[in-house]
Short mmCIF file of C-alpha atoms (C1' of nucleotides) in Angstrom, two decimals:
data_model
loop_
_atom_site.label_atom_id
_atom_site.label_comp_id
_atom_site.label_asym_id
_atom_site.label_seq_id
_atom_site.Cartn_x
_atom_site.Cartn_y
_atom_site.Cartn_z
CA MET A 1 11.70 -16.27 -10.03
CA GLN A 2 12.51 -19.96 -10.46
CA SER A 3 10.14 -22.58 -9.10
CA LEU A 4 10.55 -23.54 -5.47
CA THR A 5 10.45 -26.97 -3.80
CA THR A 6 7.70 -27.52 -1.33
CA ARG A 7 10.14 -27.11 1.56
CA GLN A 8 11.38 -23.91 0.20
CA GLN A 9 7.85 -22.54 -0.32
CA GLU A 10 7.10 -23.61 3.25
CA ILE A 11 9.97 -21.60 4.53
CA LEU A 12 9.11 -18.58 2.36
CA ASP A 13 5.52 -18.70 3.74
CA LEU A 14 6.89 -18.92 7.25
CA ILE A 15 9.02 -15.85 6.73
CA ARG A 16 6.04 -13.96 5.38
CA ARG A 17 3.85 -14.97 8.37
CA PHE A 18 6.64 -14.03 10.71
CA ILE A 19 6.98 -10.58 9.30
CA THR A 20 3.27 -9.83 9.44
CA GLU A 21 3.07 -11.12 12.97
CA THR A 22 6.13 -9.47 14.48
CA GLY A 23 6.94 -6.64 12.15
CA TYR A 24 10.45 -7.86 11.44
CA PRO A 25 12.00 -10.76 9.63
CA PRO A 26 13.10 -13.97 11.50
CA THR A 27 16.70 -14.91 12.33
CA ARG A 28 18.11 -18.25 11.20
CA ALA A 29 17.42 -19.45 14.72
CA ASP A 30 13.78 -18.33 14.52
CA ILE A 31 13.34 -20.40 11.39
CA ASN A 32 14.97 -23.47 12.89
CA ARG A 33 12.72 -23.18 15.98
CA ALA A 34 9.62 -22.89 13.89
CA LEU A 35 10.46 -25.87 11.70
CA GLY A 36 12.27 -27.97 14.32
CA PHE A 37 15.66 -27.89 12.81
CA ARG A 38 18.62 -28.53 15.08
CA SER A 39 21.34 -26.95 13.11
CA PRO A 40 21.70 -23.22 12.35
CA ASN A 41 22.97 -24.28 8.98
CA ALA A 42 19.57 -25.72 7.98
CA ALA A 43 17.91 -22.38 7.81
CA GLU A 44 21.05 -20.77 6.35
CA SER A 45 21.31 -23.09 3.39
CA HIS A 46 17.57 -22.70 2.69
CA LEU A 47 17.90 -18.96 2.77
CA ARG A 48 20.86 -19.22 0.34
CA ALA A 49 18.81 -21.45 -2.03
CA LEU A 50 15.88 -18.94 -1.86
CA GLU A 51 18.21 -16.08 -2.63
CA ARG A 52 19.66 -17.96 -5.59
CA LYS A 53 16.14 -18.51 -6.92
CA GLY A 54 15.34 -14.85 -6.50
CA ALA A 55 12.64 -15.31 -3.85
CA LEU A 56 14.37 -13.01 -1.43
CA GLN A 57 17.37 -10.87 -0.84
CA LEU A 58 19.92 -11.31 2.01
CA THR A 59 21.96 -8.50 3.48
CA PRO A 60 25.24 -10.04 4.59
CA GLY A 61 26.39 -9.28 8.10
CA SER A 62 23.07 -7.83 9.06
CA SER A 63 20.78 -9.44 11.58
CA ARG A 64 17.46 -10.39 10.18
CA GLY A 65 18.73 -9.10 6.87
CA ILE A 66 15.99 -10.73 4.80
CA ARG A 67 13.91 -8.89 2.31
CA LEU A 68 11.09 -10.63 0.44
CA LEU A 69 11.08 -9.90 -3.28
CA ASP A 70 7.50 -10.57 -3.96
CA GLU A 71 6.78 -8.15 -6.74
CA GLU A 72 3.48 -9.88 -7.34
CA PRO A 73 2.91 -10.27 -11.06
CA VAL A 74 1.50 -7.07 -12.43
CA THR A 75 -2.22 -7.69 -13.08
CA GLU A 76 -5.13 -5.35 -13.63
CA SER A 77 -5.94 -5.36 -9.93
CA HIS A 78 -2.53 -4.00 -9.24
CA GLN A 79 -1.81 -1.31 -11.76
CA GLY A 80 -5.49 -0.59 -12.23
CA LEU A 81 -7.68 -0.89 -15.23
CA PRO A 82 -6.15 -0.06 -18.61
CA ILE A 83 -7.49 3.01 -20.31
CA ILE A 84 -8.00 2.49 -24.00
CA GLY A 85 -7.74 5.47 -26.26
CA GLN A 86 -7.96 5.59 -30.04
CA VAL A 87 -8.32 2.08 -31.45
CA ALA A 88 -6.62 1.45 -34.78
CA ALA A 89 -8.44 -0.54 -37.39
CA GLY A 90 -7.88 -4.26 -37.39
CA SER A 91 -5.92 -4.54 -34.19
CA PRO A 92 -7.24 -5.98 -30.97
CA ILE A 93 -8.76 -3.48 -28.59
CA LEU A 94 -6.45 -4.34 -25.71
CA ALA A 95 -3.29 -4.08 -27.86
CA GLU A 96 -0.41 -2.36 -26.12
CA GLU A 97 -0.41 0.65 -28.38
CA HIS A 98 -4.02 1.54 -27.49
CA VAL A 99 -3.37 1.69 -23.78
CA ARG A 100 -3.20 5.31 -22.83
CA GLY A 101 -2.64 4.79 -19.15
CA HIS A 102 -4.07 3.05 -16.18
CA CYS A 103 -6.70 4.01 -13.76
CA HIS A 104 -6.47 2.90 -10.15
CA ALA A 105 -10.07 1.93 -10.01
CA ALA A 106 -11.47 -1.33 -8.59
CA ALA A 107 -12.49 -3.48 -11.50
CA ASP A 108 -15.26 -4.98 -9.32
CA MET A 109 -16.66 -1.58 -8.57
CA PHE A 110 -18.95 -2.41 -11.51
CA SER A 111 -21.02 -5.47 -12.10
CA PRO A 112 -20.46 -7.46 -14.10
CA ARG A 113 -16.75 -6.82 -13.63
CA ALA A 114 -15.07 -4.12 -15.78
CA ASP A 115 -12.11 -5.29 -17.84
CA TYR A 116 -10.97 -1.98 -19.23
CA LEU A 117 -11.92 1.65 -19.59
CA LEU A 118 -12.63 2.97 -23.05
CA ALA A 119 -12.16 6.75 -23.66
CA VAL A 120 -15.28 7.81 -25.54
CA ARG A 121 -14.97 10.25 -28.43
CA GLY A 122 -17.75 12.29 -29.64
CA MET A 123 -21.29 13.12 -28.43
CA SER A 124 -23.24 10.36 -30.09
CA MET A 125 -24.33 8.91 -26.73
CA ARG A 126 -24.97 12.28 -25.12
CA ASP A 127 -28.50 11.51 -24.15
CA ALA A 128 -27.41 8.39 -22.34
CA GLY A 129 -25.21 10.59 -20.20
CA ILE A 130 -21.97 9.46 -21.98
CA LEU A 131 -20.08 12.49 -23.08
CA ASP A 132 -16.90 13.16 -25.02
CA GLY A 133 -13.90 12.19 -22.96
CA ASP A 134 -15.71 9.96 -20.47
CA LEU A 135 -14.29 6.65 -19.64
CA LEU A 136 -16.73 3.84 -20.35
CA ALA A 137 -16.18 0.84 -18.13
CA VAL A 138 -16.35 -2.16 -20.40
CA HIS A 139 -17.00 -5.80 -19.53
CA ARG A 140 -15.53 -8.09 -22.23
CA THR A 141 -18.17 -10.42 -23.69
CA ARG A 142 -19.52 -11.19 -27.09
CA GLU A 143 -23.13 -11.52 -25.91
CA ALA A 144 -25.39 -8.49 -26.01
CA ARG A 145 -29.09 -8.18 -25.32
CA ASN A 146 -31.43 -5.63 -26.73
CA GLY A 147 -31.17 -2.24 -25.11
CA GLN A 148 -27.64 -2.77 -23.73
CA ILE A 149 -24.88 -0.34 -24.45
CA VAL A 150 -22.13 -2.14 -26.39
CA VAL A 151 -18.70 -1.56 -27.72
CA ALA A 152 -18.92 -2.80 -31.26
CA ARG A 153 -16.34 -3.16 -34.01
CA LEU A 154 -17.55 -2.82 -37.59
CA GLN A 155 -14.93 -3.17 -40.33
CA ASP A 156 -12.75 -0.16 -39.54
CA GLU A 157 -13.94 1.42 -36.39
CA VAL A 158 -14.76 0.73 -32.80
CA THR A 159 -17.87 2.52 -31.59
CA VAL A 160 -20.13 2.79 -28.62
CA LYS A 161 -23.84 2.38 -29.30
CA ARG A 162 -27.09 1.04 -27.99
CA PHE A 163 -27.65 -2.57 -29.34
CA ARG A 164 -30.84 -3.90 -30.81
CA ARG A 165 -31.25 -7.01 -32.82
CA ASP A 166 -33.96 -8.91 -34.59
CA GLY A 167 -32.96 -12.06 -36.40
CA HIS A 168 -30.09 -11.15 -38.74
CA ARG A 169 -30.82 -7.48 -38.49
CA VAL A 170 -28.90 -5.33 -36.00
CA TRP A 171 -29.43 -1.72 -35.14
CA LEU A 172 -26.71 0.36 -33.46
CA GLN A 173 -28.52 3.35 -32.04
CA ALA A 174 -26.87 6.58 -31.09
CA GLU A 175 -28.43 8.41 -28.16
CA ASN A 176 -28.44 11.78 -29.80
CA PRO A 177 -30.96 12.86 -32.45
CA GLU A 178 -28.19 14.47 -34.48
CA PHE A 179 -26.65 11.02 -35.23
CA ARG A 180 -28.40 8.38 -37.18
CA THR A 181 -28.96 4.76 -36.33
CA LEU A 182 -26.79 2.28 -38.14
CA GLU A 183 -28.61 -0.65 -39.59
CA LEU A 184 -26.63 -3.82 -40.31
CA ASP A 185 -27.30 -7.16 -41.84
CA LEU A 186 -25.29 -9.87 -40.09
CA ARG A 187 -25.24 -11.84 -43.37
CA ARG A 188 -23.12 -9.21 -45.15
CA ASP A 189 -21.79 -6.70 -42.58
CA PRO A 190 -18.96 -7.72 -40.31
CA LEU A 191 -19.82 -6.95 -36.60
CA ASP A 192 -17.98 -7.88 -33.49
CA ILE A 193 -19.25 -7.16 -30.05
CA GLU A 194 -16.25 -6.26 -28.03
CA GLY A 195 -17.99 -5.76 -24.69
CA LEU A 196 -20.77 -4.26 -22.70
CA GLY A 197 -20.85 -0.82 -21.07
CA VAL A 198 -21.23 -1.53 -17.32
CA GLY A 199 -20.32 1.90 -15.91
CA LEU A 200 -18.79 5.21 -16.43
CA ILE A 201 -16.05 7.32 -14.96
CA ARG A 202 -15.76 11.04 -15.70
CA ASN A 203 -12.83 13.13 -14.70
CA GLY A 204 -13.68 16.72 -14.14
CA THR A 205 -16.91 18.33 -15.11
CA PRO A 206 -18.07 19.19 -18.61
CA LEU A 207 -18.15 22.90 -19.40
CA MET B 1 -1.13 7.67 20.41
CA GLN B 2 0.17 10.59 22.33
CA SER B 3 1.58 13.58 20.45
CA LEU B 4 5.24 13.24 19.57
CA THR B 5 8.02 15.83 19.70
CA THR B 6 9.64 16.92 16.47
CA ARG B 7 12.70 14.78 17.21
CA GLN B 8 10.55 11.72 17.98
CA GLN B 9 8.56 12.21 14.78
CA GLU B 10 11.81 12.44 12.94
CA ILE B 11 12.99 9.13 14.36
CA LEU B 12 9.67 7.50 13.64
CA ASP B 13 9.86 8.63 10.00
CA LEU B 14 13.41 7.34 9.81
CA ILE B 15 12.33 3.92 10.97
CA ARG B 16 9.46 3.87 8.45
CA ARG B 17 11.81 4.84 5.66
CA PHE B 18 14.37 2.26 6.76
CA ILE B 19 11.83 -0.49 6.71
CA THR B 20 10.49 0.31 3.25
CA GLU B 21 14.07 0.61 1.90
CA THR B 22 15.62 -2.45 3.48
CA GLY B 23 12.68 -4.72 4.38
CA TYR B 24 13.68 -4.84 8.07
CA PRO B 25 13.73 -2.42 10.99
CA PRO B 26 16.91 -0.57 11.99
CA THR B 27 19.13 -1.40 14.97
CA ARG B 28 19.92 1.26 17.54
CA ALA B 29 23.26 1.71 15.82
CA ASP B 30 21.54 2.21 12.48
CA ILE B 31 19.44 4.96 14.02
CA ASN B 32 22.44 6.58 15.60
CA ARG B 33 24.37 6.50 12.35
CA ALA B 34 21.46 8.01 10.39
CA LEU B 35 20.92 10.86 12.78
CA GLY B 36 24.61 11.39 13.76
CA PHE B 37 24.36 10.36 17.41
CA ARG B 38 27.44 9.14 19.15
CA SER B 39 25.94 7.18 21.95
CA PRO B 40 23.95 3.99 21.50
CA ASN B 41 21.80 5.15 24.34
CA ALA B 42 20.45 8.07 22.27
CA ALA B 43 18.52 5.83 19.99
CA GLU B 44 17.61 3.52 22.95
CA SER B 45 15.97 6.26 25.04
CA HIS B 46 14.13 7.60 22.00
CA LEU B 47 12.76 4.17 21.26
CA ARG B 48 11.66 3.78 24.81
CA ALA B 49 9.91 7.10 24.67
CA LEU B 50 8.15 6.19 21.41
CA GLU B 51 7.07 2.88 22.94
CA ARG B 52 5.69 4.72 26.02
CA LYS B 53 3.67 6.94 23.64
CA GLY B 54 2.32 3.97 21.77
CA ALA B 55 4.03 4.76 18.46
CA LEU B 56 5.75 1.46 18.27
CA GLN B 57 6.38 -1.73 20.13
CA LEU B 58 9.78 -3.14 21.18
CA THR B 59 10.49 -6.81 21.58
CA PRO B 60 13.07 -7.09 24.35
CA GLY B 61 16.20 -9.15 23.62
CA SER B 62 15.46 -9.37 19.97
CA SER B 63 17.58 -7.64 17.32
CA ARG B 64 15.70 -5.13 15.36
CA GLY B 65 12.70 -5.90 17.53
CA ILE B 66 10.79 -2.85 16.43
CA ARG B 67 7.24 -2.97 15.23
CA LEU B 68 5.44 0.14 14.10
CA LEU B 69 1.94 0.49 15.50
CA ASP B 70 0.68 2.68 12.75
CA GLU B 71 -2.86 1.48 12.47
CA GLU B 72 -3.40 4.63 10.39
CA PRO B 73 -6.78 5.97 11.38
CA VAL B 74 -9.32 4.56 8.97
CA THR B 75 -9.44 7.17 6.22
CA GLU B 76 -11.13 7.29 2.89
CA SER B 77 -8.13 5.78 1.24
CA HIS B 78 -8.66 2.58 3.09
CA GLN B 79 -12.29 1.75 3.15
CA GLY B 80 -12.88 3.81 0.04
CA LEU B 81 -14.84 6.95 -0.53
CA PRO B 82 -18.00 7.25 1.45
CA ILE B 83 -21.14 7.23 -0.69
CA ILE B 84 -23.59 9.83 0.49
CA GLY B 85 -27.23 9.18 -0.09
CA GLN B 86 -30.22 11.28 1.01
CA VAL B 87 -29.08 14.22 3.06
CA ALA B 88 -31.44 15.32 5.87
CA ALA B 89 -32.10 18.96 6.46
CA GLY B 90 -29.73 20.72 8.80
CA SER B 91 -27.29 17.91 9.37
CA PRO B 92 -23.68 17.84 8.06
CA ILE B 93 -23.39 16.15 4.70
CA LEU B 94 -20.80 13.58 5.99
CA ALA B 95 -22.85 12.60 8.97
CA GLU B 96 -22.91 8.92 9.66
CA GLU B 97 -26.56 8.47 8.82
CA HIS B 98 -26.08 9.67 5.33
CA VAL B 99 -23.37 7.27 4.47
CA ARG B 100 -24.93 4.57 2.29
CA GLY B 101 -21.82 2.59 1.69
CA HIS B 102 -18.31 2.89 0.50
CA CYS B 103 -16.83 2.74 -2.85
CA HIS B 104 -13.40 1.32 -3.30
CA ALA B 105 -12.24 4.04 -5.68
CA ALA B 106 -9.08 5.97 -5.54
CA ALA B 107 -9.83 9.41 -4.12
CA ASP B 108 -6.96 10.81 -6.20
CA MET B 109 -8.34 9.37 -9.40
CA PHE B 110 -9.91 12.82 -9.67
CA SER B 111 -8.27 16.19 -9.40
CA PRO B 112 -8.69 18.01 -7.26
CA ARG B 113 -9.04 15.00 -4.90
CA ALA B 114 -12.53 13.64 -4.28
CA ASP B 115 -13.63 13.52 -0.65
CA TYR B 116 -16.90 11.69 -1.05
CA LEU B 117 -19.37 10.45 -3.64
CA LEU B 118 -22.86 11.98 -3.60
CA ALA B 119 -25.70 9.92 -5.07
CA VAL B 120 -27.52 12.16 -7.42
CA ARG B 121 -31.31 12.20 -7.39
CA GLY B 122 -33.37 13.45 -10.27
CA MET B 123 -32.60 14.55 -13.82
CA SER B 124 -31.99 18.21 -13.23
CA MET B 125 -28.42 17.94 -14.51
CA ARG B 126 -29.19 15.62 -17.38
CA ASP B 127 -27.60 17.78 -20.10
CA ALA B 128 -24.40 17.86 -18.15
CA GLY B 129 -24.29 14.14 -18.38
CA ILE B 130 -25.27 13.67 -14.71
CA LEU B 131 -28.23 11.31 -14.46
CA ASP B 132 -30.39 9.99 -11.69
CA GLY B 133 -28.47 7.53 -9.56
CA ASP B 134 -24.98 8.66 -10.62
CA LEU B 135 -22.36 9.17 -8.03
CA LEU B 136 -20.90 12.59 -8.21
CA ALA B 137 -17.30 12.81 -6.96
CA VAL B 138 -17.18 15.80 -4.75
CA HIS B 139 -14.20 17.74 -3.48
CA ARG B 140 -14.91 19.57 -0.29
CA THR B 141 -14.40 23.33 -0.55
CA ARG B 142 -16.39 26.49 0.04
CA GLU B 143 -14.91 28.25 -2.93
CA ALA B 144 -16.69 28.04 -6.25
CA ARG B 145 -16.08 29.89 -9.57
CA ASN B 146 -18.58 30.71 -12.24
CA GLY B 147 -19.54 27.72 -14.39
CA GLN B 148 -18.42 25.09 -11.95
CA ILE B 149 -20.74 22.30 -10.80
CA VAL B 150 -21.33 22.64 -7.04
CA VAL B 151 -22.97 20.81 -4.27
CA ALA B 152 -24.94 23.55 -2.54
CA ARG B 153 -26.99 23.61 0.59
CA LEU B 154 -29.89 26.03 0.77
CA GLN B 155 -32.03 26.12 3.85
CA ASP B 156 -33.54 22.60 3.72
CA GLU B 157 -32.00 20.77 0.80
CA VAL B 158 -28.70 19.80 -0.64
CA THR B 159 -28.61 20.09 -4.44
CA VAL B 160 -26.26 19.76 -7.36
CA LYS B 161 -26.28 22.71 -9.79
CA ARG B 162 -24.10 24.84 -11.99
CA PHE B 163 -22.88 27.90 -10.04
CA ARG B 164 -22.87 31.47 -11.26
CA ARG B 165 -22.36 34.58 -9.23
CA ASP B 166 -22.33 38.30 -9.70
CA GLY B 167 -21.77 40.36 -6.56
CA HIS B 168 -24.39 39.30 -4.06
CA ARG B 169 -26.51 37.57 -6.64
CA VAL B 170 -26.11 33.80 -7.23
CA TRP B 171 -27.67 31.66 -9.84
CA LEU B 172 -28.01 27.89 -9.40
CA GLN B 173 -28.59 26.61 -12.90
CA ALA B 174 -30.11 23.25 -13.73
CA GLU B 175 -28.83 21.59 -16.89
CA ASN B 176 -32.24 20.63 -18.17
CA PRO B 177 -34.72 23.01 -19.71
CA GLU B 178 -37.52 21.43 -17.72
CA PHE B 179 -36.04 22.76 -14.57
CA ARG B 180 -35.73 26.45 -13.74
CA THR B 181 -32.75 28.41 -12.50
CA LEU B 182 -32.73 29.32 -8.88
CA GLU B 183 -31.78 32.92 -8.21
CA LEU B 184 -30.57 33.79 -4.78
CA ASP B 185 -29.59 36.95 -2.99
CA LEU B 186 -26.73 36.25 -0.61
CA ARG B 187 -27.96 39.01 1.63
CA ARG B 188 -31.13 37.21 2.52
CA ASP B 189 -30.95 33.63 1.27
CA PRO B 190 -28.77 31.17 3.15
CA LEU B 191 -26.33 29.35 0.86
CA ASP B 192 -23.50 27.03 1.69
CA ILE B 193 -21.17 25.56 -0.89
CA GLU B 194 -20.49 22.07 0.26
CA GLY B 195 -18.06 21.18 -2.51
CA LEU B 196 -17.20 20.95 -6.20
CA GLY B 197 -18.16 18.25 -8.62
CA VAL B 198 -14.85 16.87 -9.84
CA GLY B 199 -15.93 13.65 -11.52
CA LEU B 200 -18.58 11.08 -11.89
CA ILE B 201 -19.03 7.32 -11.40
CA ARG B 202 -21.94 5.53 -12.93
CA ASN B 203 -22.79 1.94 -12.10
CA GLY B 204 -24.52 0.15 -14.88
CA THR B 205 -26.03 1.85 -17.91
CA PRO B 206 -29.18 3.91 -17.98
CA LEU B 207 -32.10 2.22 -19.68
"C1'" DA C 1 11.96 24.42 43.73
"C1'" DT C 2 11.46 20.44 41.97
"C1'" DA C 3 10.06 16.29 39.69
"C1'" DG C 4 9.67 14.45 35.15
"C1'" DA C 5 10.18 14.38 30.35
"C1'" DC C 6 13.51 15.46 26.69
"C1'" DA C 7 18.05 15.00 24.36
"C1'" DG C 8 22.10 13.60 24.56
"C1'" DT C 9 27.68 11.50 25.49
"C1'" DG C 10 30.21 7.53 27.04
"C1'" DT C 11 31.50 2.75 28.77
"C1'" DT C 12 30.80 -2.08 29.58
"C1'" DT C 13 28.56 -6.51 29.47
"C1'" DT C 14 25.81 -9.95 27.77
"C1'" DT C 15 23.07 -11.95 24.24
"C1'" DT C 16 21.76 -12.66 19.82
"C1'" DT C 17 23.06 -13.64 15.23
"C1'" DG C 18 25.46 -14.67 11.05
"C1'" DT C 19 28.57 -17.60 9.03
"C1'" DA C 20 32.25 -20.67 7.89
"C1'" DC C 21 33.59 -25.60 8.06
"C1'" DA C 22 32.91 -30.72 8.32
"C1'" DG C 23 29.75 -34.37 7.39
"C1'" DC C 24 25.86 -37.52 5.73
"C1'" DA C 25 21.95 -39.24 3.00
"C1'" DA C 26 18.60 -39.01 -0.80
"C1'" DT C 27 17.44 -37.48 -5.37
"C1'" DA C 28 17.85 -35.89 -10.06
"C1'" DG C 29 20.16 -34.78 -14.23
"C1'" DT C 30 23.82 -35.65 -18.01
"C1'" DA D 1 28.99 -43.33 -13.11
"C1'" DC D 2 29.40 -38.70 -11.80
"C1'" DT D 3 28.04 -34.23 -10.36
"C1'" DA D 4 24.88 -30.92 -8.50
"C1'" DT D 5 21.06 -29.88 -5.65
"C1'" DT D 6 18.34 -30.61 -1.81
"C1'" DG D 7 17.91 -31.13 3.09
"C1'" DC D 8 19.52 -31.82 6.88
"C1'" DT D 9 23.08 -32.65 11.91
"C1'" DG D 10 26.66 -30.60 14.57
"C1'" DT D 11 30.68 -27.44 16.18
"C1'" DA D 12 32.87 -23.26 16.56
"C1'" DC D 13 33.72 -18.42 16.42
"C1'" DA D 14 33.39 -13.49 15.44
"C1'" DA D 15 30.60 -9.72 14.50
"C1'" DA D 16 26.23 -7.40 15.39
"C1'" DA D 17 23.07 -5.82 18.55
"C1'" DA D 18 20.56 -5.15 22.95
"C1'" DA D 19 20.73 -3.36 27.26
"C1'" DA D 20 22.36 -1.79 31.72
"C1'" DC D 21 24.78 1.89 34.17
"C1'" DA D 22 26.72 6.53 34.98
"C1'" DC D 23 26.34 11.53 33.78
"C1'" DT D 24 25.21 16.31 31.83
"C1'" DG D 25 22.33 19.47 30.49
"C1'" DT D 26 17.57 22.07 29.06
"C1'" DC D 27 12.76 22.64 29.43
"C1'" DT D 28 8.27 22.58 31.43
"C1'" DA D 29 4.54 21.91 34.30
"C1'" DT D 30 3.18 21.69 39.19
#
DNA sequence: ATAGACAGTGTTTTTTTGTACAGCAATAGT
DNA sequence: ACTATTGCTGTACAAAAAAACACTGTCTAT
C-alpha cells in the first residue's frame, strides 16, 4: 500500500470508525457530512485515490460498496509465535528454514515476553520437566544469570541447558544424571546465548 | 436473543457470509437473489422478524442499514481459557470461585481441544514432566483409556494421575516413586473423571 | 375459532446513492 | 514551463435500494 496523505488517512480512519459504529460502510454523502464537504465529488475522488493506492476496494454500482483492505502486516502477534525445529549449524536460529510452523499462543503469556518456541529434542532436561518434543518458550537475550535455563549455541549445535558461570568458566548443566555437564572456557570455546527459557508448552501427554 | 426459525437462521448466516465476503451488508435484493425469492418483501419481512428477535438492528432509510448484534456470548475463545486453582470439595470444577484468572491461549492449540487450565499442585506427576505450578490443559470428558493422564475427582479432592482400569478396578498412578498408586474399586469408591490432560503450559522455569 | 407469527408473491413510490461532467486553485515532480 | 496529483465546489441524472401497500397461504398456541 502506497503512503497516504494526511487527508486521505483522515478519511480512511473515518471509514473505519463509521464501520465499527454502524456496522456498514459510509456513503459518499456520509463522508461529506462528516468532513463538511459540499460536493459529492469530494468524497468520490478521495475514495478513488484511496483505491488507487490500495487502501480499499470499491464495488462499482453498489451502495456503500467500500471494503477496507487492511491486511495488517503479518507480525508474531498475528500468525502466532514461530515454532523452531532442528537448527542447522551456523545459521541464525530464526532463519526461515527452521520455522516448522506457528503456534497461536500469546507471546505475552510469558514474562519476559516469548519471542519464539523451540522444539526440544532429547531428554537431557528431563528433571526440569522439559521433555522430548516440548516447545520451550524462548525470550531472545544475550544475558543469562546463574541457574537460568538458556538456549545456547556452541560451535555446531544449539542446545538447551541450565547456565552457570564463574569468571571465564561456564557450565552448561543437563538436568538428567545420564547426561554430563559441559564445561567451557570463554577464552577458547565459542558460546552464544540465544535466549532464555521463560515457559513451556506441551502438546499431548507423554506416554 | 429469542430462538430463530431455521429459515431465519439461514438468512442470518447468509448476511454474516455476505459481510465477510464483500465487506458490507446485503440489500434486500441481495438477500432475495441469494435465496431465490421473487418479492422484495420476502427479505424485508424476514429482516423485520430478525430485528424483533434482537438478532440484528436495522437503520431505517439507510441502504444496507443492517448491523448484526452478535455479541457472541463470552466464551473461552474470547477471554481465554479459565485457569482453575484450588478446587473445593463437592463443587463443580468450573465453578466461579475456582477460576483464578484467564489465560489468553488458543483452546485449539491442543487436540483434543482444551476446555480449561488446571493449576497443578505438588510433584506427584514429576516424572511425566508435570511440575508444581504447571498449568495442565484439560479436555472435558468422562471417558478415559488406560495410560492417559486424567483429572479425577474422588470423594473430597481433585487430582491429576495416570489412569489404568481393569473391570471394576481402577488404578490412579502417580509418576513419582515417592507417591503411591491409589487403587479403587468402582463398586464402592466414588470416582469421577473430570477430563483428560491434553497439554501443558509452564510459566517461567523451575529453579 | 381465532389471533399472531411465519413464509411468501406482486406492485408502486420515494429516497438514497453512485457517478459522470465542468471547473478552480495549490502543490510537486520532470 | 508543463503535467499530474491533490483537494475541493457545484450541477445533473440514472441506477440502486428502502419501504409502503395489497394478498395468499400454513402453522401454532390460546
